[in-house]
Short mmCIF file of C-alpha atoms in Angstrom, two decimals:
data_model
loop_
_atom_site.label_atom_id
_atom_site.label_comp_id
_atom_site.label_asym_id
_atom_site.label_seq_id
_atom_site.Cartn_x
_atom_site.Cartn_y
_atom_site.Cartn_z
CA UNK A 7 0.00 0.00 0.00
CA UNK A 8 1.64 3.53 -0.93
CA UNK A 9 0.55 4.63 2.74
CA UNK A 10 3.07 1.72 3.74
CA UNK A 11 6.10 2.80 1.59
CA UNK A 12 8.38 4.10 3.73
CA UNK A 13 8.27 1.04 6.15
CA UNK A 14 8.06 0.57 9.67
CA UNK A 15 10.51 -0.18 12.15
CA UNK A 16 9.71 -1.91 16.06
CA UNK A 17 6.76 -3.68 15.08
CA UNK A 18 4.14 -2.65 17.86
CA UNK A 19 4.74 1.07 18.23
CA UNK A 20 5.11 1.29 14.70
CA UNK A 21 1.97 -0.64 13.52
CA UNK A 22 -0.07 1.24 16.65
CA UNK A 23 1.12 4.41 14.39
CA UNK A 24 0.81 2.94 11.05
CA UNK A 25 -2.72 1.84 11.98
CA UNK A 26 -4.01 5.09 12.98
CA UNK A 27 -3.68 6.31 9.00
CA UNK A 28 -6.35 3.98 8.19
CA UNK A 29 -10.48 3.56 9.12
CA UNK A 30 -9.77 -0.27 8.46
CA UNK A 31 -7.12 -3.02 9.82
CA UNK A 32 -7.08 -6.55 9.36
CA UNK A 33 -6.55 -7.96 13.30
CA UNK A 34 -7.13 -11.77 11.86
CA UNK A 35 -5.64 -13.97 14.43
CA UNK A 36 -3.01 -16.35 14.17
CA UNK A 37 -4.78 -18.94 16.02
CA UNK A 38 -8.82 -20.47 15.74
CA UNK A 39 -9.24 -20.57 19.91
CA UNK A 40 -12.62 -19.14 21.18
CA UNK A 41 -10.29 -16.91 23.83
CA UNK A 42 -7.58 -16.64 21.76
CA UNK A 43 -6.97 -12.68 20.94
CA UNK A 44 -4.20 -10.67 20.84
CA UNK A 45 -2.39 -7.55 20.23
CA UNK A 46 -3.30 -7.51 16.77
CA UNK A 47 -7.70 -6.46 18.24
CA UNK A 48 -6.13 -4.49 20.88
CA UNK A 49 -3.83 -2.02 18.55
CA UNK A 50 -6.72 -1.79 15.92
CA UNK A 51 -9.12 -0.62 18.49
CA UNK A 52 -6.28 1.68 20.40
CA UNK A 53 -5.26 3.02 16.99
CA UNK A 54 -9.13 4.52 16.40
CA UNK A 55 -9.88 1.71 13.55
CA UNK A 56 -12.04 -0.05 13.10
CA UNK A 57 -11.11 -3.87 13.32
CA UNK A 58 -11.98 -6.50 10.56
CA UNK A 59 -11.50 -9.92 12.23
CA UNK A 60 -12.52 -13.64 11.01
CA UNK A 61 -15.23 -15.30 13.72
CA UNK A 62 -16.13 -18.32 12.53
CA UNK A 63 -18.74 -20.73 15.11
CA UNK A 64 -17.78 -18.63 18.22
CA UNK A 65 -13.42 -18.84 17.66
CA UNK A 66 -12.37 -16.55 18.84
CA UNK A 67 -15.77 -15.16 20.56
CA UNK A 68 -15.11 -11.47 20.01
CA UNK A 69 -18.41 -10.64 21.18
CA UNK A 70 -16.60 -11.41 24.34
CA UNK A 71 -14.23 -9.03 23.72
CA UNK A 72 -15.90 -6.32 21.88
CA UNK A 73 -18.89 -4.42 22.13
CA UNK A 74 -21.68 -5.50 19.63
CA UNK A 75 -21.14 -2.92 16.37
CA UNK A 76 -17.32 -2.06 17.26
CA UNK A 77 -15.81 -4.89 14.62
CA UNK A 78 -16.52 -6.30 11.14
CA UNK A 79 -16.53 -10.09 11.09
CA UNK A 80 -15.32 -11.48 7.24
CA UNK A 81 -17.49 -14.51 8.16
CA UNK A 82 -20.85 -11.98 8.14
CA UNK A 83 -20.34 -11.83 4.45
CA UNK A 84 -21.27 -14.40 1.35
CA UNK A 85 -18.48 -12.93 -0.64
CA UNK A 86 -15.42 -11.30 -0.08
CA UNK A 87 -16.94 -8.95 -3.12
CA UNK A 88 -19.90 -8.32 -0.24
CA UNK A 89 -17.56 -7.27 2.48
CA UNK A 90 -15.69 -4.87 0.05
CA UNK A 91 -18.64 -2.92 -1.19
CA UNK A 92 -19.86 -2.64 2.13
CA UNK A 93 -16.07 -1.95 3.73
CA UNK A 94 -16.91 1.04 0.98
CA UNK A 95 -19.76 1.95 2.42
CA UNK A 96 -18.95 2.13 5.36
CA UNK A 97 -15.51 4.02 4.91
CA UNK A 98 -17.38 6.92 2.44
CA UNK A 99 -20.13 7.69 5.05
CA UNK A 100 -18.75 9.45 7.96
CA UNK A 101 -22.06 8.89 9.86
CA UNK A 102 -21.68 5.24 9.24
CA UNK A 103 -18.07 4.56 10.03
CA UNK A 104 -18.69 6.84 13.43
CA UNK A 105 -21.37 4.51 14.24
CA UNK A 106 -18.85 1.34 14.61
CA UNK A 107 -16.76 3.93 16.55
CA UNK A 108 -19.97 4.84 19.17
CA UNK A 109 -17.73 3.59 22.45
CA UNK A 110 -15.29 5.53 22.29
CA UNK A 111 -17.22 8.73 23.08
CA UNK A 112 -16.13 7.29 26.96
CA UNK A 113 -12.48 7.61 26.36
CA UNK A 114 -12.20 10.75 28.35
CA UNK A 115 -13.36 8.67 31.20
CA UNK A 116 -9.94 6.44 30.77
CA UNK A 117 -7.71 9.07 33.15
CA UNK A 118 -10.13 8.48 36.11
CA UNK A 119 -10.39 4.49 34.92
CA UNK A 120 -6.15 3.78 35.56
CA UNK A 121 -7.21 4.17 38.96
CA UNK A 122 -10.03 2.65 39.88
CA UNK A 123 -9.70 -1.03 41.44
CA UNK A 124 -11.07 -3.82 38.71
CA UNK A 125 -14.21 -4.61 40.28
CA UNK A 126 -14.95 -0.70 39.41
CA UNK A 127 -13.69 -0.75 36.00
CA UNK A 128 -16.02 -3.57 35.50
CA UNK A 129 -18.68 -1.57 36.59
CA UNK A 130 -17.98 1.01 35.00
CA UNK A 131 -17.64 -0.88 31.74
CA UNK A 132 -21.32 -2.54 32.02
CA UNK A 133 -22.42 1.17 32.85
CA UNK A 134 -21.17 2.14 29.40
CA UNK A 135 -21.35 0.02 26.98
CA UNK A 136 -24.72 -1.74 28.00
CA UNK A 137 -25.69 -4.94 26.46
CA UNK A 138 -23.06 -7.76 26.00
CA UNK A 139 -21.22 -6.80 29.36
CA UNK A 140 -22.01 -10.19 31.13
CA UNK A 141 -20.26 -11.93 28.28
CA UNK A 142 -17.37 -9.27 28.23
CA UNK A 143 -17.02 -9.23 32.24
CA UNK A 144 -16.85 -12.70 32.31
CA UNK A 145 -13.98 -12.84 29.74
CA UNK A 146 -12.48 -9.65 31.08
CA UNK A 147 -12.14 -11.88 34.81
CA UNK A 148 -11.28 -15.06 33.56
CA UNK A 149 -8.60 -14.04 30.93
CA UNK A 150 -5.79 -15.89 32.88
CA UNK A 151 -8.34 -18.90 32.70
CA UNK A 152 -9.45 -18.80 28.70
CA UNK A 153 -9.25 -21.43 26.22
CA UNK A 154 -5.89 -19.99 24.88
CA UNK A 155 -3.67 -21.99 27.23
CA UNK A 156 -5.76 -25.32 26.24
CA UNK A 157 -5.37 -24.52 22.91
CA UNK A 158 -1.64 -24.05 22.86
CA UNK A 159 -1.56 -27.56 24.90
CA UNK A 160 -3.63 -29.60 22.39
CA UNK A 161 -1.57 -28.21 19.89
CA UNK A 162 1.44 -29.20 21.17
CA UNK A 163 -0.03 -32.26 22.22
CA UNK A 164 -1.38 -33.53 18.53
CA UNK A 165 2.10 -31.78 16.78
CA UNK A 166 4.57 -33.79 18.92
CA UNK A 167 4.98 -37.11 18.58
CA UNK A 168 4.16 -39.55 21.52
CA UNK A 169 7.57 -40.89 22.15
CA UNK A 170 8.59 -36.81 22.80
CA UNK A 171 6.30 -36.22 25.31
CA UNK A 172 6.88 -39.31 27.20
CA UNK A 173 10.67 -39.38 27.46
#
C-alpha cells in the first residue's frame, strides 16, 4: 500500500502508528481458539480503527471481547466482493463509520479508569457500553483462565509425537 512505503521499524509502536492512517485493519488472528486474541484487536481498536476480524462458530468469541457494532466479522459476508462494497460503504459515510466507533465517546473517562480497582472498572464498563457486558465481564475476569492456554496444549499435544512427550 503507498501509505506503507516508507516502512516501519519496532513492530508494535510502529503498527499502533501505522494503523491510525487507516479507518480499516485486518486484526485476523493467528490462532482459531474461542479466547484466543491478541495484540493484533487491541492495537486496531487503540489506533481509532475499526477492526476487521474472522469469527467463525464462536473462535475466537469477540463478542466477548468487543462491544456488539465495534468490529466487522469477514465470516458476516457471502463474498469477499460483499464485504468490500460494504467496507466502501462504510468508509465513504462518515455517519456510518462513526457509528462502529460509538464507544469511544467514553475515552475521556480512561484518566479516572487507571485508577479505579477492577471490580470498578467492570462496573464502570457494564455502565457504558450496556448490552453484551455479562459476556465481556466474564472474559475480562477469567482471561488468565481462557481457552488460549488449552489450545496451545492440544496443539502441542497432537504436533509432537508420543515418544517426545513421554521421554
Amino acid at each position: 500500500c503507498l501509505n506503507n512505503r516508507q516502512g516501519y521499524g519496532a513492530r508494535m509502536v510502529d503498527n499502533f502508528a501505522a494503523y491510525k492512517n487507516y479507518k480499516f485493519v485486518i486484526a485476523i488472528e493467528n490462532s482459531n481458539c474461542q479466547d484466543y486474541v491478541s495484540e493484533k484487536l487491541i492495537l486496531a481498536v487503540s489506533s481509532g480503527s475499526i477492526p476487521i476480524v474472522a469469527g467463525f462458530n464462536g473462535r475466537p468469541d469477540y463478542r466477548r471481547y468487543m462491544p456488539e457494532h465495534s468490529y466487522i466479522n469477514v465470516f458476516d459476508y457471502s463474498s469477499i466482493k460483499e464485504l468490500a462494497n460494504d467496507l466502501k460503504r462504510i468508509g465513504s459515510n462518515k455517519t456510518l463509520y462513526e457509528s462502529y466507533l460509538w464507544y469511544k465517546k467514553h475515552d475521556n473517562d480512561i484518566s479516572k479508569l487507571r485508577e479505579m480497582p477492577l471490580n470498578e472498572k467492570l462496573k464502570h464498563l457494564a455502565d457504558t457500553i450496556g448490552s453484551n457486558t455479562t459476556m465481556m465481564i466474564d472474559g475480562i475476569a477469567a482471561k488468565e483462565k481462557s481457552e488460549n492456554k488449552v489450545c496451545k496444549l492440544i496443539r502441542f499435544v497432537r504436533q509432537t509425537p508420543w515418544q517426545e512427550i513421554s521421554a
